[in-house]
PDB file of C-alpha atoms in Angstrom:
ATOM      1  CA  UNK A 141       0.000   0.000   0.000  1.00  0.00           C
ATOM      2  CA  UNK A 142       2.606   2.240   0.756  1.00  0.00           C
ATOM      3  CA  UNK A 143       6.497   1.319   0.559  1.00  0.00           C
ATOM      4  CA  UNK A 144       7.640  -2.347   0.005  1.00  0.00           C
ATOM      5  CA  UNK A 145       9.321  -2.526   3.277  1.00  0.00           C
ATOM      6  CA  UNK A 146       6.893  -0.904   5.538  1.00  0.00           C
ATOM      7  CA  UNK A 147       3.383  -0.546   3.862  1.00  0.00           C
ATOM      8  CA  UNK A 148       2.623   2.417   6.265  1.00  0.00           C
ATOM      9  CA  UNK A 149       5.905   4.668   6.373  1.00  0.00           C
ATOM     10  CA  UNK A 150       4.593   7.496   4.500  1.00  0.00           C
ATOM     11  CA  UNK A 151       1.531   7.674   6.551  1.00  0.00           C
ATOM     12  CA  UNK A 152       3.648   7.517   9.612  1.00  0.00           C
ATOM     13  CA  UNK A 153       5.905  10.479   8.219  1.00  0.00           C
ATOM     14  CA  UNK A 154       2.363  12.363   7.648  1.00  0.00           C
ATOM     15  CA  UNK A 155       0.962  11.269  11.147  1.00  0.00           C
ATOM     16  CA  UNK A 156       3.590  13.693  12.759  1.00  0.00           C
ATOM     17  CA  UNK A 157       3.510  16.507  10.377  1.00  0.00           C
ATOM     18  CA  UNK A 158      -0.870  16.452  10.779  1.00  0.00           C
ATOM     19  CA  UNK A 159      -0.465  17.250  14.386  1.00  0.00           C
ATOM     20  CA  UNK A 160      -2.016  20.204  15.586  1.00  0.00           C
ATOM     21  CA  UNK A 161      -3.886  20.728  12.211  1.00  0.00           C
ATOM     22  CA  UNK A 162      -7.064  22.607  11.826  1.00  0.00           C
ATOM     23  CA  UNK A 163      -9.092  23.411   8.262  1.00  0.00           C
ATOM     24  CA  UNK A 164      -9.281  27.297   8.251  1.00  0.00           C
ATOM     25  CA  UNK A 165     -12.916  26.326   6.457  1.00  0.00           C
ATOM     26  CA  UNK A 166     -11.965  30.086   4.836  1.00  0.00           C
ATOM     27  CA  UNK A 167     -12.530  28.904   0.977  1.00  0.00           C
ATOM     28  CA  UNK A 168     -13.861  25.742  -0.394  1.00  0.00           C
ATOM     29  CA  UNK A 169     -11.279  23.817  -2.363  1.00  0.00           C
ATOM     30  CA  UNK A 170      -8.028  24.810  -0.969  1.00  0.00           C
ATOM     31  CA  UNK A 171      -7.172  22.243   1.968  1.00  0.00           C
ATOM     32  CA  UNK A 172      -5.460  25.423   4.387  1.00  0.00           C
ATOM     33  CA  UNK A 173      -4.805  23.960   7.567  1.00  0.00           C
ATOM     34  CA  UNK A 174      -6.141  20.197   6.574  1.00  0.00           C
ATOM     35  CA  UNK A 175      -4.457  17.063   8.149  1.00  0.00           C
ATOM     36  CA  UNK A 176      -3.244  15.448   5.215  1.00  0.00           C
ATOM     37  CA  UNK A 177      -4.999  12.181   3.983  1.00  0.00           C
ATOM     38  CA  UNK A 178      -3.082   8.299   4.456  1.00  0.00           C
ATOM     39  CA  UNK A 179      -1.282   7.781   0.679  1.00  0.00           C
ATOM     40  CA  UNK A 180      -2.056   4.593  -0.412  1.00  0.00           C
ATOM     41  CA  UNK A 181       0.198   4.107  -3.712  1.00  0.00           C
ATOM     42  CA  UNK A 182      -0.541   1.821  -6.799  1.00  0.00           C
ATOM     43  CA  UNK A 183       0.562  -1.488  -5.546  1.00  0.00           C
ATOM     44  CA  UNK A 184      -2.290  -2.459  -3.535  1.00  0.00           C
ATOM     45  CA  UNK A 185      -3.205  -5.550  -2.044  1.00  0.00           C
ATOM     46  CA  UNK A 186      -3.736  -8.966  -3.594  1.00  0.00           C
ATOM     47  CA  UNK A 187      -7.977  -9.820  -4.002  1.00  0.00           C
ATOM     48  CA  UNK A 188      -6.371 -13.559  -3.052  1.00  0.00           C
ATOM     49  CA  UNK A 189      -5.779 -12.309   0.466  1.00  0.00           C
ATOM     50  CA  UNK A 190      -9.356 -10.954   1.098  1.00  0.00           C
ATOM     51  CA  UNK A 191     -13.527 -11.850   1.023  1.00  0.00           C
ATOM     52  CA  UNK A 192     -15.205 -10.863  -1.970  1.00  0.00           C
ATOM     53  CA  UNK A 193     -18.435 -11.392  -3.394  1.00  0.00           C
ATOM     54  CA  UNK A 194     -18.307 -14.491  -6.413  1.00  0.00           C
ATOM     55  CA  UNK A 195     -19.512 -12.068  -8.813  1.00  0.00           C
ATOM     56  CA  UNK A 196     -17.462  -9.490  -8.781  1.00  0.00           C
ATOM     57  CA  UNK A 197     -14.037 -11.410  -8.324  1.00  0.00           C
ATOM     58  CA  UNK A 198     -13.164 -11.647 -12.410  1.00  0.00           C
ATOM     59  CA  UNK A 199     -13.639  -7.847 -12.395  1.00  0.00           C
ATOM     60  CA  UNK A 200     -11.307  -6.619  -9.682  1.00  0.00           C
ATOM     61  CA  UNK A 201      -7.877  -6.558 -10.149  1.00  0.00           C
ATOM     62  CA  UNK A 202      -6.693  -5.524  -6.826  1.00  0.00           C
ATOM     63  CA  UNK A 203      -7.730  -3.574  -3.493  1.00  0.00           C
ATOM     64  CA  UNK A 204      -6.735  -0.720  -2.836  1.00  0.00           C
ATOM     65  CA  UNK A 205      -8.503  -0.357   1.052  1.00  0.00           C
ATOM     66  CA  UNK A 206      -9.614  -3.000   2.796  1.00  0.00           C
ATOM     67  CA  UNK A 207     -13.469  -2.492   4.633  1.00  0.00           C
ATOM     68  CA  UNK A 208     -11.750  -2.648   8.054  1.00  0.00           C
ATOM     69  CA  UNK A 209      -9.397  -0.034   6.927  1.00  0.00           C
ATOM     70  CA  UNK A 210     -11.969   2.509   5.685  1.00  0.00           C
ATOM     71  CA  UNK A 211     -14.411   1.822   8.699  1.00  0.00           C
ATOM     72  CA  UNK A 212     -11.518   3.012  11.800  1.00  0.00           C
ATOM     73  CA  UNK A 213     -10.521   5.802   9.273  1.00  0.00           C
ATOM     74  CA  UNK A 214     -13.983   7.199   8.922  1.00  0.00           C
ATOM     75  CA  UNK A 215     -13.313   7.207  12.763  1.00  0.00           C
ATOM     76  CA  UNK A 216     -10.572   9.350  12.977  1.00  0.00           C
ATOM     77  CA  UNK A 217     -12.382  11.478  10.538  1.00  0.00           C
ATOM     78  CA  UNK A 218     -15.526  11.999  12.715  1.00  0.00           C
ATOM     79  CA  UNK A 219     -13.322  13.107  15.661  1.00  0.00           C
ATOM     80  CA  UNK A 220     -11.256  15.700  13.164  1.00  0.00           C
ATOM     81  CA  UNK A 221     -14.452  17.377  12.232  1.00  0.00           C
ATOM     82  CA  UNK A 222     -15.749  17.113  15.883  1.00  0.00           C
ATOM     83  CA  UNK A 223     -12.862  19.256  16.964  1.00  0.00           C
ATOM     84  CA  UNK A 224     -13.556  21.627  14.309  1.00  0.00           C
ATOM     85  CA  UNK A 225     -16.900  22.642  14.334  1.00  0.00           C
ATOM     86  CA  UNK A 226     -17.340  22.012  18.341  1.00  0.00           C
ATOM     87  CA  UNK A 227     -20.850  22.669  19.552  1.00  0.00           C
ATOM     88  CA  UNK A 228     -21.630  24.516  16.145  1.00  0.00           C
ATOM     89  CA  UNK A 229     -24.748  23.386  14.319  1.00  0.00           C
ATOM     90  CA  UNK A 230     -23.585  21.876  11.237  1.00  0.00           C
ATOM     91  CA  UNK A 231     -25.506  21.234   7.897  1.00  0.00           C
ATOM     92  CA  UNK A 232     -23.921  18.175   6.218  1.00  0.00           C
ATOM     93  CA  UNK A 233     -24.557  17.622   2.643  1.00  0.00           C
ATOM     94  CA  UNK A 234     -24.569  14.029   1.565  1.00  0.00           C
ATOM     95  CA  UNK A 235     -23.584  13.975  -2.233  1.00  0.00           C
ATOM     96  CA  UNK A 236     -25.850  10.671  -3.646  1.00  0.00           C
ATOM     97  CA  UNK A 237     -25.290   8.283  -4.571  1.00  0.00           C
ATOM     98  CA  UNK A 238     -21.583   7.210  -3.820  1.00  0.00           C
ATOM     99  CA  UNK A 239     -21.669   9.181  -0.501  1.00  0.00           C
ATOM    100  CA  UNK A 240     -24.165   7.452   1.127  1.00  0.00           C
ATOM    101  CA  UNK A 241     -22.041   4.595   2.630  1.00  0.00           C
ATOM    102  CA  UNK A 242     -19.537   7.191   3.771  1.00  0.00           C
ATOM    103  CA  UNK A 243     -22.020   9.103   5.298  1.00  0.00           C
ATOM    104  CA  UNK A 244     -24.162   6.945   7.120  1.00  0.00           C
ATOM    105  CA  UNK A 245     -20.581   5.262   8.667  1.00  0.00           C
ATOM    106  CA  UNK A 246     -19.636   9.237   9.149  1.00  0.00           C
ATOM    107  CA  UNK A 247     -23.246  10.173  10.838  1.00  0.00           C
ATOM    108  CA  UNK A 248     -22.965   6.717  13.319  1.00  0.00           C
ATOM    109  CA  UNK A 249     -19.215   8.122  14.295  1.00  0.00           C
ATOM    110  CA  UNK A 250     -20.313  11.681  14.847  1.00  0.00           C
ATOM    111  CA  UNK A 251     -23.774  10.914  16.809  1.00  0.00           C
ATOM    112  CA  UNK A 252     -21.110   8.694  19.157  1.00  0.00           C
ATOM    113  CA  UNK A 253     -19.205  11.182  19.798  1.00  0.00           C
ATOM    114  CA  UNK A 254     -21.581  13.740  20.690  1.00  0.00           C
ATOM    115  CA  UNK A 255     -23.009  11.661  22.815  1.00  0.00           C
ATOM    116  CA  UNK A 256     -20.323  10.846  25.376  1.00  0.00           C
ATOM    117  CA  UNK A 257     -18.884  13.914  24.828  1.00  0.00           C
ATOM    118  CA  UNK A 258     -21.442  16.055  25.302  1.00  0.00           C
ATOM    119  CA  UNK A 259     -23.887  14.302  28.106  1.00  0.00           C
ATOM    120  CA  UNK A 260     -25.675  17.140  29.265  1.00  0.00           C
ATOM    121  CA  UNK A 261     -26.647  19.042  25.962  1.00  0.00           C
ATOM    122  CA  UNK A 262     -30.092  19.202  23.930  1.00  0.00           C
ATOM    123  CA  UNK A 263     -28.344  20.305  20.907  1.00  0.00           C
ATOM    124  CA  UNK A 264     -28.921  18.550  17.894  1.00  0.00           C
ATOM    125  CA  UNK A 265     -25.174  16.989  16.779  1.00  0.00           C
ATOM    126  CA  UNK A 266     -26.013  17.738  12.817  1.00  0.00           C
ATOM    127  CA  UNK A 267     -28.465  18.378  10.632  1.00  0.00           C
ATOM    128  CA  UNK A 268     -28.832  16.188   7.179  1.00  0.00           C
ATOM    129  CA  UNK A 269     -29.902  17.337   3.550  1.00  0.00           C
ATOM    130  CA  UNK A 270     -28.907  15.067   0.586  1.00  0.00           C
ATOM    131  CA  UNK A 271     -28.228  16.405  -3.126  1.00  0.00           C
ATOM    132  CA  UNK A 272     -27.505  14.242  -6.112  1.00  0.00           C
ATOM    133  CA  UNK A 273     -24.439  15.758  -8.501  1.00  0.00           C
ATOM    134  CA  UNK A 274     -24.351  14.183 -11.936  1.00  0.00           C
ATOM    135  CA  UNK A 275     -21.005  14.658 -13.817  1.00  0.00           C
ATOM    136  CA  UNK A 276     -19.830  11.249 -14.804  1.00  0.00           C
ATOM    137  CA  UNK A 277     -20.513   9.401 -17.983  1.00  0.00           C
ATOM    138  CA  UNK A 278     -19.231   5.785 -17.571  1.00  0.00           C
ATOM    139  CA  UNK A 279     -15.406   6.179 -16.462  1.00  0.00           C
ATOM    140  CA  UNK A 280     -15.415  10.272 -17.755  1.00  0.00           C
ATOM    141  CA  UNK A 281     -16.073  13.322 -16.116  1.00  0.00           C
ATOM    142  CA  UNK A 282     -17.814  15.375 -18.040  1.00  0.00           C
ATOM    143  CA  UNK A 283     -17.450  18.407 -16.720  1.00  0.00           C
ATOM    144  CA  UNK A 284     -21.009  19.535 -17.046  1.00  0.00           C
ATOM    145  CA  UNK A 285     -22.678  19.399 -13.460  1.00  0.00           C
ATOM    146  CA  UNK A 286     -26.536  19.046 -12.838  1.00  0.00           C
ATOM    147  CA  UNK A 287     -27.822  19.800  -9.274  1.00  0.00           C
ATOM    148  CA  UNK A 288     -30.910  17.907  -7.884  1.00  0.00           C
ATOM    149  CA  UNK A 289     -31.640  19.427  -4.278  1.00  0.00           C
ATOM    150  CA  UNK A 290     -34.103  20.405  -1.616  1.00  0.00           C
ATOM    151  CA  UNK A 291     -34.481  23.701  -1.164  1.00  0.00           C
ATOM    152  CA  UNK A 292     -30.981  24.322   0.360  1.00  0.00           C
ATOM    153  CA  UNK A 293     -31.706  28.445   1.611  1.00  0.00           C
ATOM    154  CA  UNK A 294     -31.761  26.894   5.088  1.00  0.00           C
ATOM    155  CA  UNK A 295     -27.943  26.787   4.799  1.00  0.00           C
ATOM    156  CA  UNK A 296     -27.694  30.741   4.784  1.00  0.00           C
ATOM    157  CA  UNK A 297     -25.689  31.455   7.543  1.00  0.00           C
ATOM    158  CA  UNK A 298     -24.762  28.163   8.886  1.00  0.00           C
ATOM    159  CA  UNK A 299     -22.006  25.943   8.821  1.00  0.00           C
ATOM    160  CA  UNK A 300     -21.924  23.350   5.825  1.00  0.00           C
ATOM    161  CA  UNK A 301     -19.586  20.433   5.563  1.00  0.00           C
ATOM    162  CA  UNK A 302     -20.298  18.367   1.805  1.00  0.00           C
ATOM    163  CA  UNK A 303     -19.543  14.620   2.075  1.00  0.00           C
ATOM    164  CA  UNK A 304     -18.202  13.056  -1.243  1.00  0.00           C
ATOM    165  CA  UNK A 305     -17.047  10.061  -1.607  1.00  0.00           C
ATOM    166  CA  UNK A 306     -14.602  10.603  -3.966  1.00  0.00           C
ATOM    167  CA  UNK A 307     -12.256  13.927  -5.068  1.00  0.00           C
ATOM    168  CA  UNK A 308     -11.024  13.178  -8.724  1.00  0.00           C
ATOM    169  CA  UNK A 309     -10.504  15.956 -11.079  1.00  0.00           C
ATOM    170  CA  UNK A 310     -12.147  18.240  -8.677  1.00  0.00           C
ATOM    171  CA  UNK A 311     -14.650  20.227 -11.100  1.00  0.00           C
ATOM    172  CA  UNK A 312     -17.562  18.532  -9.663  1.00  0.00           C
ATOM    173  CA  UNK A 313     -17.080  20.363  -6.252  1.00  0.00           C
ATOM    174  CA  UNK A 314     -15.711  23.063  -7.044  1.00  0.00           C
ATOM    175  CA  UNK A 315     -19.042  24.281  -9.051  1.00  0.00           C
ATOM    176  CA  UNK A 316     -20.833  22.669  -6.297  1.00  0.00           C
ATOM    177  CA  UNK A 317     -19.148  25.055  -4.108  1.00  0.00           C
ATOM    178  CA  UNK A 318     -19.938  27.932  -6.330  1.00  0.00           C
ATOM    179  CA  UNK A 319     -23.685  27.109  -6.193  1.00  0.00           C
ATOM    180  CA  UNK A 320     -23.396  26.721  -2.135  1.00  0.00           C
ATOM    181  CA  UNK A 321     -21.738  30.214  -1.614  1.00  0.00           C
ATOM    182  CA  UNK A 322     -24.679  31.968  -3.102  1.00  0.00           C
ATOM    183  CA  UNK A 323     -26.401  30.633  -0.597  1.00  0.00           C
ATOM    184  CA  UNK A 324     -24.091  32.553   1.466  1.00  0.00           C
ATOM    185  CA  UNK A 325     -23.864  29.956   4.386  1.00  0.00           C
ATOM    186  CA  UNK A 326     -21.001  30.840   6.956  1.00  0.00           C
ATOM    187  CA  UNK A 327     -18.679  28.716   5.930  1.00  0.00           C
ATOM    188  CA  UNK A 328     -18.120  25.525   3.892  1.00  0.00           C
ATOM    189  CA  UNK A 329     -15.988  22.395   4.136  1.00  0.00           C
ATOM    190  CA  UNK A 330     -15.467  19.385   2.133  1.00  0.00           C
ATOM    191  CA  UNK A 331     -15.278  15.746   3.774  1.00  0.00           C
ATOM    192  CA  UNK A 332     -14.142  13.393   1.111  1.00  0.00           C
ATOM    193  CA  UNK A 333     -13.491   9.562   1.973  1.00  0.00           C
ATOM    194  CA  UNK A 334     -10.817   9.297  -1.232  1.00  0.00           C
ATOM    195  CA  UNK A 335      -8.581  12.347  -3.030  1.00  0.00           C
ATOM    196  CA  UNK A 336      -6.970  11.493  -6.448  1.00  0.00           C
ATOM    197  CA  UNK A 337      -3.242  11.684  -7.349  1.00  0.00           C
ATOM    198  CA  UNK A 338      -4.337  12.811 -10.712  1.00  0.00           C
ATOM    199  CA  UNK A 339      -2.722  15.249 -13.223  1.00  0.00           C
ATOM    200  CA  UNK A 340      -6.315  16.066 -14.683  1.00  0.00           C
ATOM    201  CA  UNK A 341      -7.117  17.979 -10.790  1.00  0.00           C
ATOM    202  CA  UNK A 342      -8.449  21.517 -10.938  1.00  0.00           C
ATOM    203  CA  UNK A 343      -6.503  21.359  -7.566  1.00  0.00           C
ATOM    204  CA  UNK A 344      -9.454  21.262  -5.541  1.00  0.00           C
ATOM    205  CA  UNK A 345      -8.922  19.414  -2.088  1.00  0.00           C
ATOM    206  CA  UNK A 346     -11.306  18.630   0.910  1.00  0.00           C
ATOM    207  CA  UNK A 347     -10.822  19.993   4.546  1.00  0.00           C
ATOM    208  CA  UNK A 348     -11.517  15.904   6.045  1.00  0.00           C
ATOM    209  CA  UNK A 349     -10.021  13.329   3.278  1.00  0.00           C
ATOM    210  CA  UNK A 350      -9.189   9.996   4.054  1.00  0.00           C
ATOM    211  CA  UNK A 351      -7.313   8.541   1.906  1.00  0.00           C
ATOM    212  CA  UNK A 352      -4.745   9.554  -1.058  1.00  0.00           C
ATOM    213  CA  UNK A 353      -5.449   6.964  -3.577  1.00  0.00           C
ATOM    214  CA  UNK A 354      -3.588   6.571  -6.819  1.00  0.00           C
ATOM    215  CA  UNK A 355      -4.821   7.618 -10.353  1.00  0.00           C
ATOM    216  CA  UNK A 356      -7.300   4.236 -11.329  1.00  0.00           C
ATOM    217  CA  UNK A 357     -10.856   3.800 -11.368  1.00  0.00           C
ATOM    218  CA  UNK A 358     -11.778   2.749  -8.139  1.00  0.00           C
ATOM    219  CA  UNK A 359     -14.895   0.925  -7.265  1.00  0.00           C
ATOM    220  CA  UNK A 360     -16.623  -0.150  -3.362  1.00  0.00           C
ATOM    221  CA  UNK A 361     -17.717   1.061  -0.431  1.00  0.00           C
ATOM    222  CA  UNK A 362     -20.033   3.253  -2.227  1.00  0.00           C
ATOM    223  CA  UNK A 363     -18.011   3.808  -5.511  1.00  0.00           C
ATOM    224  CA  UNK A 364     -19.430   2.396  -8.838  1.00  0.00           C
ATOM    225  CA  UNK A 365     -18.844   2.210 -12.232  1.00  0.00           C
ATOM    226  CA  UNK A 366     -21.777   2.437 -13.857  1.00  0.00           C
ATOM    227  CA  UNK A 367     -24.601   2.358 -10.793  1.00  0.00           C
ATOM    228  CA  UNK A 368     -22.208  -0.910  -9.736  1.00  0.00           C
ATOM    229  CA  UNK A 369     -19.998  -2.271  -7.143  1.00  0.00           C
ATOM    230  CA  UNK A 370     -21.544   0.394  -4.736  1.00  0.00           C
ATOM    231  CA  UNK A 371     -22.384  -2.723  -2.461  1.00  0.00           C
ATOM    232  CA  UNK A 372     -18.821  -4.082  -2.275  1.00  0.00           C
ATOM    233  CA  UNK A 373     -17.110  -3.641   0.758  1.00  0.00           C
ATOM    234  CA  UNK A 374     -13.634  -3.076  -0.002  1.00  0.00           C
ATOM    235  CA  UNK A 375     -11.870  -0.242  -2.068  1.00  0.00           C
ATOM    236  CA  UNK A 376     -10.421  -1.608  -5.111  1.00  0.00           C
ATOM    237  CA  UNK A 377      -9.221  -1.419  -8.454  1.00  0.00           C
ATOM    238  CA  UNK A 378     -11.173  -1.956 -11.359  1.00  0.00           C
ATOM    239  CA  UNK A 379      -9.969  -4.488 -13.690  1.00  0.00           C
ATOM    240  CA  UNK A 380      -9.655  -4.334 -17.527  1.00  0.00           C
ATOM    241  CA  UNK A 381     -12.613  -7.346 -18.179  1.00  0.00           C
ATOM    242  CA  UNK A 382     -14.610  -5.910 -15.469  1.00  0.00           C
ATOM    243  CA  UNK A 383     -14.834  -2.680 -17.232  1.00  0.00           C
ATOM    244  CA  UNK A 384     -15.930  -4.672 -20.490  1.00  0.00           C
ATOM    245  CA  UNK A 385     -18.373  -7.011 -18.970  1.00  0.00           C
ATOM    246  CA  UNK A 386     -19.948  -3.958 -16.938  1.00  0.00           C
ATOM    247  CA  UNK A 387     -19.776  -1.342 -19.994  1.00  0.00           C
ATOM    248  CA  UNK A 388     -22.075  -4.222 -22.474  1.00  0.00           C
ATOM    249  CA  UNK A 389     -24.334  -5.246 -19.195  1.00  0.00           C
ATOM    250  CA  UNK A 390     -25.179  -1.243 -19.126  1.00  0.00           C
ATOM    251  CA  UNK A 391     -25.451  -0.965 -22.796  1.00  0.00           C
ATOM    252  CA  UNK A 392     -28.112  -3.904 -22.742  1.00  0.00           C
ATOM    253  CA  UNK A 393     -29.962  -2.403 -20.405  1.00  0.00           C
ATOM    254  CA  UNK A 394     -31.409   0.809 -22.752  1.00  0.00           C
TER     255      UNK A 394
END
């Protein structure tokens, strides 16, 4: 996952260097002040070691996060935005449909935490809305984004933190943010579970990321290719036939 000799020494190196950090939440996009995500680099882990449904095995070709792995990193995740926002009342923004396993995980972490930490209080610990973003075509992003929302003025003057399951070239949330602002909410953060190493990025990064995952197509825990693999576990690597056998089952479906 990471080097050859010890899988987690670049995520060690970051561990230190993220103490003490704190999103400014100033502008959308720009990561000031994030803890950096855990790099996970191209080698992954073999699909030989690891549970995974029959179906699906012929069309991964390795994992990239294991289920465990992603479930104690949401975690750490919950507590980082905890600290942030304190007792603030915070709007999160689940991004469907991708999101939602990231967010429900996210949402069990954060009521947790508000519980035992706050024991006495009648505050609320969040407040939920849900959008859908359409900018993918297959394995593509378009670059054309298409909003379908509640009526999101509520947000004006509050805190808003957008949960995405996935940063790639970045244009998606960066227009997303554009559409938020002129809702003028207080501020607005980005909680992504994966960020791209990808030369195609606007440079757009989240404020809460996970992980740093390499530049594939990545499919699980929420992440599809084509409305599938959202309900496999792991984070993985798409393979060459499973992008084939997926692409024709998609194209027979019209």
């Amino acid at each position: 996952m990471t080097d050859s000799a010890n899988p987690l020494t670049k995520s060690q190196e970051l561990a230190k260097a993220n103490e003490g950090c704190k999103p400014s939440l100033k502008k959308p996009g720009t990561g000031d002040g994030r803890a950096e995500p855990l790099y996970i680099d191209e080698k992954g882990l073999s699909k030989e070691h690891f549970m995974l449904p029959p179906h699906y095995v012929d069309s991964i070709d390795r994992l990239l996060v294991p289920y465990g792995f992603v479930v104690d990193r949401i975690e750490r995740l919950a507590w980082d935005i905890k600290t942030t926002y304190g007792n603030e009342d915070l709007h999160l923004i689940c991004v469907l449909k991708g999101s939602r396993g990231f967010f429900n995980h996210l949402l069990n972490a954060l009521n947790r935490i508000h519980m035992y930490q706050n024991r006495h209080t009648t505050s609320l610990p969040f407040y939920e809305h849900y959008v859908r973003l359409k900018s993918y075509k297959g394995m593509q992003s378009t670059g054309e984004l298409t909003v379908i929302a509640e009526d999101l003025s509520v947000l004006e003057g509050k805190h808003v933190l957008v949960v995405e399951d996935i940063i790639d070239t970045g244009t998606t949330l960066t227009k997303f943010a554009k559409y938020l602002e002129d809702i003028k909410p207080r501020s607005v953060g980005v909680a992504s579970l994966t960020e791209k190493r990808t030369t195609r990025s606007s440079g757009f990064k989240g404020d809460f990321v996970g992980f740093s995952i390499p530049d594939e197509f990545v499919v699980g825990f929420g992440l599809d290719y084509n409305e599938i693999f959202r309900d496999l576990d792991h984070i993985c690597v798409i393979s060459k036939s499973g992008i084939e056998k997926f692409a024709k089952v998609r194209q027979g479906a019209h």
